Amino acid sequence: MGEPLRIGLVGAGRISGAYLDTLEHLDRIRLTAVTDLDTRRAGTAAARIPGAEVVGSAAELVARADVDAVLNLTVPAMHAEVALAALAAGKHVYGEKPLAATREEADAVVAAARAAGLRVGCAPDTVLGTGTQTARKAVDDGLIGTPVAATAFMTTAGHERWHPDPEFYYRPGGGPLLDMGPYYLSALVHLLGPVVRVTGAASRPRHERLIGSGPRAGARFPVEVDTHVTGVLEHAGGALTTLVMSFDIQAARLPRIEVHGTEGSLSVPDPNGFEGPVELHRPGGEWETLPVSAGRSGAGRGTGLADLAEALADGRPHRASAELSRHVLDVMLTLLDSAHRGSALPVASSCARPEAVCLR
């Protein structure tokens, strides 16, 4: 199997715990260094992995000889800056979503990686689990005939209810679409292929929010992005997806994702998770749960990084790629552009459907 890929972690905030839960059990990954603006948080993260050291800064971490790849878990506004620094230092990068806050930043990251012959991966990797992959296999096997339409709904009253420092969700690079949209859109690309045109509408009902938990509970902060986004996505294969992403809905009974075809319908589990039942309905029948037939069993955050390490060793493309993430970002930003302009817009970018994941 060769030597494990040595990882330097930048950003030891809330999401890092989920990654560390996975990294502890991956043979091809070894965490060697951690840095965070809060040295206490960095120390807590490093203590979970034997041999991992606390580093004083991101600049110091990317320069270390015992770091082959940087795991970038900073806030969205910092994603491109950290990724570019890592690539300039000759390191591969795997980061949290979105790939960057703007198309220009994303293009700079992709161009730098290509020029240096390095890999860039990006969350979400939930699509590599058994939930989305079993649904994809059902589509690819023709169980619903030709895909005609899909629906994708993410509705919540807002992250400030539970997150003690929620401001970044409401600044440029955040909002329900850029925060949660990558899970849904990445799953939809796996299921139906890239998006070629979008029509959108968006609103910002409240210009101020209230922190609901933690030591700063009761503090108010401004809202700088749209918090309810809806639209129609036209996929290259002809299917149409109706999308709703909202931080303004108190309660709902909407499905996460459904895919409808000429011969049946699929209910797809939450794309923010790795597993869950996939249900099939065919004419004249009842909803039936399909057996798990594809994807990584027991996967967790960091599975995409493991796939990148395996892809490096095997000489194949990795699945949670910068190209997919760049397309997803472009779809989201074009949807917002469409909402603000009041007209349908073409999506300039495209990508290949990532390779399916066999059951393992």
Short mmCIF file of C-alpha atoms in Angstrom, two decimals:
data_model
loop_
_atom_site.label_atom_id
_atom_site.label_comp_id
_atom_site.label_asym_id
_atom_site.label_seq_id
_atom_site.Cartn_x
_atom_site.Cartn_y
_atom_site.Cartn_z
CA MET A 1 0.00 0.00 0.00
CA GLY A 2 2.99 2.34 0.36
CA GLU A 3 3.48 5.12 2.85
CA PRO A 4 0.39 6.94 4.13
CA LEU A 5 -0.39 10.45 2.90
CA ARG A 6 0.77 12.87 5.60
CA ILE A 7 -1.84 15.50 6.40
CA GLY A 8 -1.59 18.98 7.88
CA LEU A 9 -4.88 20.31 9.25
CA VAL A 10 -5.63 24.04 8.98
CA GLY A 11 -8.68 25.02 11.04
CA ALA A 12 -9.67 23.04 14.13
CA GLY A 13 -13.22 24.37 14.51
CA ARG A 14 -16.47 22.52 14.99
CA ILE A 15 -16.35 20.41 11.81
CA SER A 16 -12.81 19.16 12.49
CA GLY A 17 -14.09 16.70 15.09
CA ALA A 18 -16.08 14.81 12.47
CA TYR A 19 -13.00 14.59 10.24
CA LEU A 20 -10.81 13.40 13.10
CA ASP A 21 -13.33 10.67 13.89
CA THR A 22 -12.65 9.29 10.41
CA LEU A 23 -8.93 10.04 10.09
CA GLU A 24 -8.20 8.01 13.20
CA HIS A 25 -9.23 4.87 11.31
CA LEU A 26 -7.76 5.40 7.82
CA ASP A 27 -4.63 3.43 6.96
CA ARG A 28 -3.65 5.63 4.00
CA ILE A 29 -3.90 8.88 5.97
CA ARG A 30 -1.73 10.10 8.85
CA LEU A 31 -2.26 13.46 10.55
CA THR A 32 1.10 15.06 11.35
CA ALA A 33 0.37 18.75 12.06
CA VAL A 34 -2.49 21.02 13.18
CA THR A 35 -2.86 24.79 13.24
CA ASP A 36 -5.67 27.12 14.23
CA LEU A 37 -6.01 30.77 15.20
CA ASP A 38 -7.04 29.39 18.61
CA THR A 39 -4.02 27.41 19.85
CA ARG A 40 -6.17 25.70 22.47
CA ARG A 41 -8.42 24.24 19.78
CA ALA A 42 -5.37 23.17 17.78
CA GLY A 43 -3.97 21.41 20.83
CA THR A 44 -7.23 19.58 21.47
CA ALA A 45 -7.35 18.35 17.88
CA ALA A 46 -3.69 17.30 17.78
CA ALA A 47 -4.04 15.39 21.04
CA ARG A 48 -6.52 13.01 19.40
CA ILE A 49 -3.94 11.66 16.93
CA PRO A 50 -0.66 10.20 18.23
CA GLY A 51 2.32 12.02 16.74
CA ALA A 52 0.40 15.07 15.50
CA GLU A 53 2.03 18.39 16.41
CA VAL A 54 0.60 21.88 16.95
CA VAL A 55 1.99 24.43 14.48
CA GLY A 56 1.97 28.19 14.97
CA SER A 57 0.52 29.25 11.62
CA ALA A 58 -0.80 28.05 8.28
CA ALA A 59 2.33 29.40 6.58
CA GLU A 60 4.50 27.31 8.86
CA LEU A 61 2.34 24.23 8.38
CA VAL A 62 2.36 24.25 4.57
CA ALA A 63 6.16 24.56 4.59
CA ARG A 64 6.71 21.44 6.71
CA ALA A 65 8.48 18.49 5.13
CA ASP A 66 6.19 16.03 6.93
CA VAL A 67 3.04 17.43 5.25
CA ASP A 68 2.07 15.99 1.84
CA ALA A 69 -1.46 17.37 1.74
CA VAL A 70 -3.35 20.12 3.53
CA LEU A 71 -6.81 19.55 4.97
CA ASN A 72 -8.38 23.00 4.75
CA LEU A 73 -11.21 23.41 7.29
CA THR A 74 -11.14 27.20 7.54
CA VAL A 75 -14.19 29.45 7.05
CA PRO A 76 -15.37 29.83 3.40
CA ALA A 77 -13.79 33.26 2.94
CA MET A 78 -10.35 31.72 3.62
CA HIS A 79 -10.68 28.58 1.48
CA ALA A 80 -8.93 29.93 -1.61
CA GLU A 81 -6.16 31.75 0.28
CA VAL A 82 -5.16 28.66 2.25
CA ALA A 83 -5.46 26.38 -0.78
CA LEU A 84 -3.25 28.62 -2.91
CA ALA A 85 -0.61 28.82 -0.18
CA ALA A 86 -0.57 25.05 0.13
CA LEU A 87 -0.29 24.53 -3.63
CA ALA A 88 2.51 27.10 -3.84
CA ALA A 89 4.35 25.03 -1.24
CA GLY A 90 3.93 21.86 -3.31
CA LYS A 91 1.14 20.27 -1.24
CA HIS A 92 -2.06 18.59 -2.36
CA VAL A 93 -5.25 20.11 -0.90
CA TYR A 94 -8.56 18.78 0.33
CA GLY A 95 -10.97 21.36 1.69
CA GLU A 96 -14.40 21.95 3.07
CA LYS A 97 -17.06 23.28 0.74
CA PRO A 98 -17.43 25.55 -1.10
CA LEU A 99 -14.22 25.36 -3.10
CA ALA A 100 -13.98 29.17 -2.91
CA ALA A 101 -16.20 32.19 -2.40
CA THR A 102 -16.03 33.33 -6.04
CA ARG A 103 -15.55 31.83 -9.49
CA GLU A 104 -12.31 33.78 -9.89
CA GLU A 105 -10.87 32.34 -6.69
CA ALA A 106 -11.97 28.83 -7.67
CA ASP A 107 -10.38 29.20 -11.11
CA ALA A 108 -7.14 30.36 -9.51
CA VAL A 109 -7.07 27.28 -7.28
CA VAL A 110 -7.78 24.90 -10.17
CA ALA A 111 -5.18 26.60 -12.40
CA ALA A 112 -2.51 26.53 -9.68
CA ALA A 113 -3.09 22.82 -9.07
CA ARG A 114 -2.86 21.99 -12.77
CA ALA A 115 0.30 24.04 -13.20
CA ALA A 116 1.95 22.31 -10.23
CA GLY A 117 0.69 18.81 -11.07
CA LEU A 118 -1.07 18.59 -7.70
CA ARG A 119 -4.49 17.34 -6.59
CA VAL A 120 -7.29 19.45 -5.14
CA GLY A 121 -10.29 17.79 -3.57
CA CYS A 122 -13.32 19.35 -1.96
CA ALA A 123 -16.23 18.35 0.20
CA PRO A 124 -18.85 17.10 0.24
CA ASP A 125 -17.79 13.48 0.28
CA THR A 126 -21.16 12.34 1.64
CA VAL A 127 -22.05 11.45 -1.97
CA LEU A 128 -19.52 8.59 -1.78
CA GLY A 129 -21.56 6.80 0.88
CA THR A 130 -24.13 4.06 0.36
CA GLY A 131 -27.13 6.43 0.27
CA THR A 132 -26.41 8.52 -2.83
CA GLN A 133 -24.44 5.73 -4.53
CA THR A 134 -27.23 3.16 -4.16
CA ALA A 135 -29.63 5.72 -5.66
CA ARG A 136 -27.19 6.42 -8.47
CA LYS A 137 -26.90 2.71 -9.27
CA ALA A 138 -30.70 2.48 -9.42
CA VAL A 139 -30.76 5.35 -11.94
CA ASP A 140 -27.87 3.92 -13.96
CA ASP A 141 -29.51 0.45 -13.98
CA GLY A 142 -32.68 1.95 -15.47
CA LEU A 143 -34.97 1.17 -12.54
CA ILE A 144 -36.91 4.42 -13.08
CA GLY A 145 -36.54 4.54 -16.85
CA THR A 146 -35.39 7.85 -18.29
CA PRO A 147 -34.98 10.54 -15.60
CA VAL A 148 -37.45 13.37 -16.15
CA ALA A 149 -37.40 15.49 -13.01
CA ALA A 150 -36.06 15.80 -9.49
CA THR A 151 -36.81 17.81 -6.37
CA ALA A 152 -34.28 18.93 -3.75
CA PHE A 153 -35.28 20.67 -0.52
CA MET A 154 -33.20 21.95 2.41
CA THR A 155 -35.33 23.96 4.81
CA THR A 156 -34.46 25.22 8.28
CA ALA A 157 -35.07 28.29 10.43
CA GLY A 158 -31.34 29.10 10.42
CA HIS A 159 -28.06 27.93 11.92
CA GLU A 160 -27.94 30.72 14.50
CA ARG A 161 -30.30 28.65 16.65
CA TRP A 162 -27.55 26.12 17.48
CA HIS A 163 -24.18 27.52 16.33
CA PRO A 164 -22.45 29.76 18.92
CA ASP A 165 -20.62 31.80 16.23
CA PRO A 166 -22.99 31.79 13.23
CA GLU A 167 -22.03 35.05 11.53
CA PHE A 168 -20.02 33.43 8.73
CA TYR A 169 -23.15 31.61 7.52
CA TYR A 170 -24.68 35.01 6.74
CA ARG A 171 -21.71 36.65 5.02
CA PRO A 172 -20.58 36.37 1.37
CA GLY A 173 -19.66 32.74 0.75
CA GLY A 174 -22.43 31.63 3.11
CA GLY A 175 -26.22 31.52 3.06
CA PRO A 176 -28.34 28.37 2.64
CA LEU A 177 -27.33 27.87 -0.99
CA LEU A 178 -23.55 28.06 -0.62
CA ASP A 179 -23.60 26.36 2.80
CA MET A 180 -25.94 23.42 2.13
CA GLY A 181 -26.32 23.53 -1.63
CA PRO A 182 -23.04 21.68 -2.29
CA TYR A 183 -24.45 18.51 -0.67
CA TYR A 184 -27.56 18.57 -2.80
CA LEU A 185 -25.98 19.72 -6.05
CA SER A 186 -23.09 17.24 -5.81
CA ALA A 187 -25.63 14.46 -5.30
CA LEU A 188 -27.69 15.71 -8.25
CA VAL A 189 -24.63 15.73 -10.52
CA HIS A 190 -23.89 12.14 -9.46
CA LEU A 191 -27.51 11.19 -10.16
CA LEU A 192 -28.34 13.25 -13.25
CA GLY A 193 -25.15 14.81 -14.59
CA PRO A 194 -24.01 18.45 -14.88
CA VAL A 195 -26.33 21.46 -15.06
CA VAL A 196 -26.54 23.55 -18.23
CA ARG A 197 -29.07 26.29 -17.36
CA VAL A 198 -30.78 27.72 -14.28
CA THR A 199 -33.71 29.96 -13.38
CA GLY A 200 -33.71 31.40 -9.88
CA ALA A 201 -35.44 33.61 -7.34
CA ALA A 202 -34.17 34.68 -3.92
CA SER A 203 -35.09 36.80 -0.92
CA ARG A 204 -33.70 38.12 2.36
CA PRO A 205 -36.72 38.54 4.70
CA ARG A 206 -34.65 39.57 7.71
CA HIS A 207 -31.62 41.85 7.69
CA GLU A 208 -30.61 40.94 11.24
CA ARG A 209 -30.43 37.66 13.18
CA LEU A 210 -30.20 36.70 16.86
CA ILE A 211 -27.67 34.17 18.25
CA GLY A 212 -29.64 31.52 20.09
CA SER A 213 -27.01 29.53 21.99
CA GLY A 214 -23.57 29.69 23.59
CA PRO A 215 -21.87 32.48 25.53
CA ARG A 216 -23.01 35.12 23.01
CA ALA A 217 -26.70 34.14 23.06
CA GLY A 218 -28.90 37.16 22.51
CA ALA A 219 -26.36 39.07 20.41
CA ARG A 220 -27.59 40.42 17.08
CA PHE A 221 -25.67 40.38 13.80
CA PRO A 222 -26.34 41.56 10.22
CA VAL A 223 -27.46 39.34 7.34
CA GLU A 224 -25.44 40.03 4.17
CA VAL A 225 -26.72 37.27 1.84
CA ASP A 226 -30.01 35.88 0.52
CA THR A 227 -31.51 33.38 2.97
CA HIS A 228 -34.25 31.83 0.81
CA VAL A 229 -33.28 30.62 -2.67
CA THR A 230 -35.39 28.65 -5.10
CA GLY A 231 -34.92 27.69 -8.72
CA VAL A 232 -35.08 25.24 -11.60
CA LEU A 233 -31.96 23.45 -12.83
CA GLU A 234 -31.76 22.02 -16.34
CA HIS A 235 -29.41 19.02 -16.53
CA ALA A 236 -27.44 18.11 -19.63
CA GLY A 237 -29.50 14.93 -20.03
CA GLY A 238 -32.77 16.86 -20.06
CA ALA A 239 -34.03 16.30 -16.51
CA LEU A 240 -35.33 19.33 -14.58
CA THR A 241 -34.66 19.78 -10.85
CA THR A 242 -36.75 22.02 -8.60
CA LEU A 243 -34.53 23.33 -5.80
CA VAL A 244 -35.36 25.12 -2.52
CA MET A 245 -32.63 26.15 -0.04
CA SER A 246 -33.82 28.19 2.94
CA PHE A 247 -32.87 29.55 6.36
CA ASP A 248 -36.38 31.00 6.69
CA ILE A 249 -38.69 28.00 7.14
CA GLN A 250 -39.72 27.06 10.67
CA ALA A 251 -40.94 23.53 9.88
CA ALA A 252 -41.57 21.37 6.80
CA ARG A 253 -42.36 17.82 5.70
CA LEU A 254 -40.59 18.03 2.37
CA PRO A 255 -38.44 15.17 1.06
CA ARG A 256 -34.69 15.74 0.77
CA ILE A 257 -34.27 14.53 -2.82
CA GLU A 258 -36.61 12.66 -5.14
CA VAL A 259 -35.84 11.60 -8.70
CA HIS A 260 -38.71 10.84 -11.09
CA GLY A 261 -38.42 8.91 -14.33
CA THR A 262 -40.61 7.49 -17.08
CA GLU A 263 -40.88 4.15 -15.25
CA GLY A 264 -40.77 5.05 -11.57
CA SER A 265 -39.58 7.32 -8.76
CA LEU A 266 -36.75 7.25 -6.24
CA SER A 267 -36.66 8.70 -2.74
CA VAL A 268 -33.03 9.56 -1.94
CA PRO A 269 -31.75 10.02 1.65
CA ASP A 270 -30.36 13.24 3.07
CA PRO A 271 -27.23 14.12 1.04
CA ASN A 272 -25.73 15.66 4.19
CA GLY A 273 -25.33 12.08 5.43
CA PHE A 274 -23.51 9.06 4.05
CA GLU A 275 -26.23 6.46 4.49
CA GLY A 276 -29.98 6.08 4.59
CA PRO A 277 -32.73 4.14 2.85
CA VAL A 278 -33.28 4.48 -0.88
CA GLU A 279 -36.89 3.81 -1.81
CA LEU A 280 -38.26 2.92 -5.24
CA HIS A 281 -41.84 3.25 -6.50
CA ARG A 282 -42.87 1.73 -9.81
CA PRO A 283 -46.26 1.92 -11.57
CA GLY A 284 -48.88 -0.25 -9.88
CA GLY A 285 -46.64 -0.98 -6.91
CA GLU A 286 -45.80 0.37 -3.46
CA TRP A 287 -42.73 2.14 -2.15
CA GLU A 288 -40.00 -0.47 -1.54
CA THR A 289 -36.62 -0.06 0.12
CA LEU A 290 -33.79 -1.08 -2.16
CA PRO A 291 -30.92 -3.15 -0.77
CA VAL A 292 -27.63 -1.31 -0.33
CA SER A 293 -25.82 -1.90 -3.62
CA ALA A 294 -23.08 0.73 -3.97
CA GLY A 295 -20.91 3.16 -2.04
CA ARG A 296 -18.56 3.08 0.93
CA SER A 297 -20.11 1.44 3.98
CA GLY A 298 -19.50 3.17 7.30
CA ALA A 299 -18.08 6.27 5.61
CA GLY A 300 -17.54 9.56 7.43
CA ARG A 301 -16.17 13.06 6.86
CA GLY A 302 -12.74 12.62 5.35
CA THR A 303 -13.72 9.74 3.06
CA GLY A 304 -13.09 12.05 0.12
CA LEU A 305 -9.57 12.66 1.39
CA ALA A 306 -9.07 8.91 1.64
CA ASP A 307 -10.31 8.53 -1.94
CA LEU A 308 -7.82 11.21 -3.01
CA ALA A 309 -4.99 9.30 -1.32
CA GLU A 310 -6.06 6.06 -3.00
CA ALA A 311 -6.39 7.82 -6.36
CA LEU A 312 -2.84 9.14 -6.06
CA ALA A 313 -1.56 5.64 -5.38
CA ASP A 314 -3.67 4.08 -8.15
CA GLY A 315 -3.10 6.81 -10.75
CA ARG A 316 -6.80 7.53 -11.28
CA PRO A 317 -8.98 10.65 -10.87
CA HIS A 318 -10.32 11.26 -7.38
CA ARG A 319 -14.09 11.64 -7.07
CA ALA A 320 -14.56 14.65 -4.77
CA SER A 321 -12.65 16.75 -7.27
CA ALA A 322 -12.02 20.45 -7.76
CA GLU A 323 -13.67 20.22 -11.18
CA LEU A 324 -16.92 18.93 -9.66
CA SER A 325 -16.75 21.52 -6.87
CA ARG A 326 -15.99 24.30 -9.37
CA HIS A 327 -19.07 23.33 -11.40
CA VAL A 328 -21.25 23.15 -8.29
CA LEU A 329 -20.03 26.60 -7.22
CA ASP A 330 -20.73 27.96 -10.70
CA VAL A 331 -24.25 26.51 -10.65
CA MET A 332 -24.96 28.14 -7.28
CA LEU A 333 -23.55 31.55 -8.24
CA THR A 334 -25.34 31.47 -11.59
CA LEU A 335 -28.59 30.65 -9.79
CA LEU A 336 -28.10 33.72 -7.59
CA ASP A 337 -27.23 35.81 -10.67
CA SER A 338 -30.42 34.58 -12.31
CA ALA A 339 -32.45 35.50 -9.23
CA HIS A 340 -31.06 39.03 -9.18
CA ARG A 341 -31.42 39.57 -12.93
CA GLY A 342 -34.86 37.97 -13.20
CA SER A 343 -34.02 35.74 -16.16
CA ALA A 344 -32.79 32.25 -16.99
CA LEU A 345 -29.01 31.97 -17.43
CA PRO A 346 -26.70 29.35 -18.95
CA VAL A 347 -24.12 27.71 -16.70
CA ALA A 348 -20.73 28.33 -18.29
CA SER A 349 -18.88 25.44 -16.68
CA SER A 350 -19.38 21.70 -16.83
CA CYS A 351 -17.81 18.54 -15.44
CA ALA A 352 -17.88 14.82 -15.94
CA ARG A 353 -19.99 12.70 -13.64
CA PRO A 354 -17.53 11.27 -11.12
CA GLU A 355 -16.85 7.55 -11.30
CA ALA A 356 -19.45 5.54 -9.41
CA VAL A 357 -18.39 3.86 -6.15
CA CYS A 358 -18.72 0.10 -5.98
CA LEU A 359 -19.98 -1.36 -2.70
CA ARG A 360 -17.14 -1.77 -0.23
#
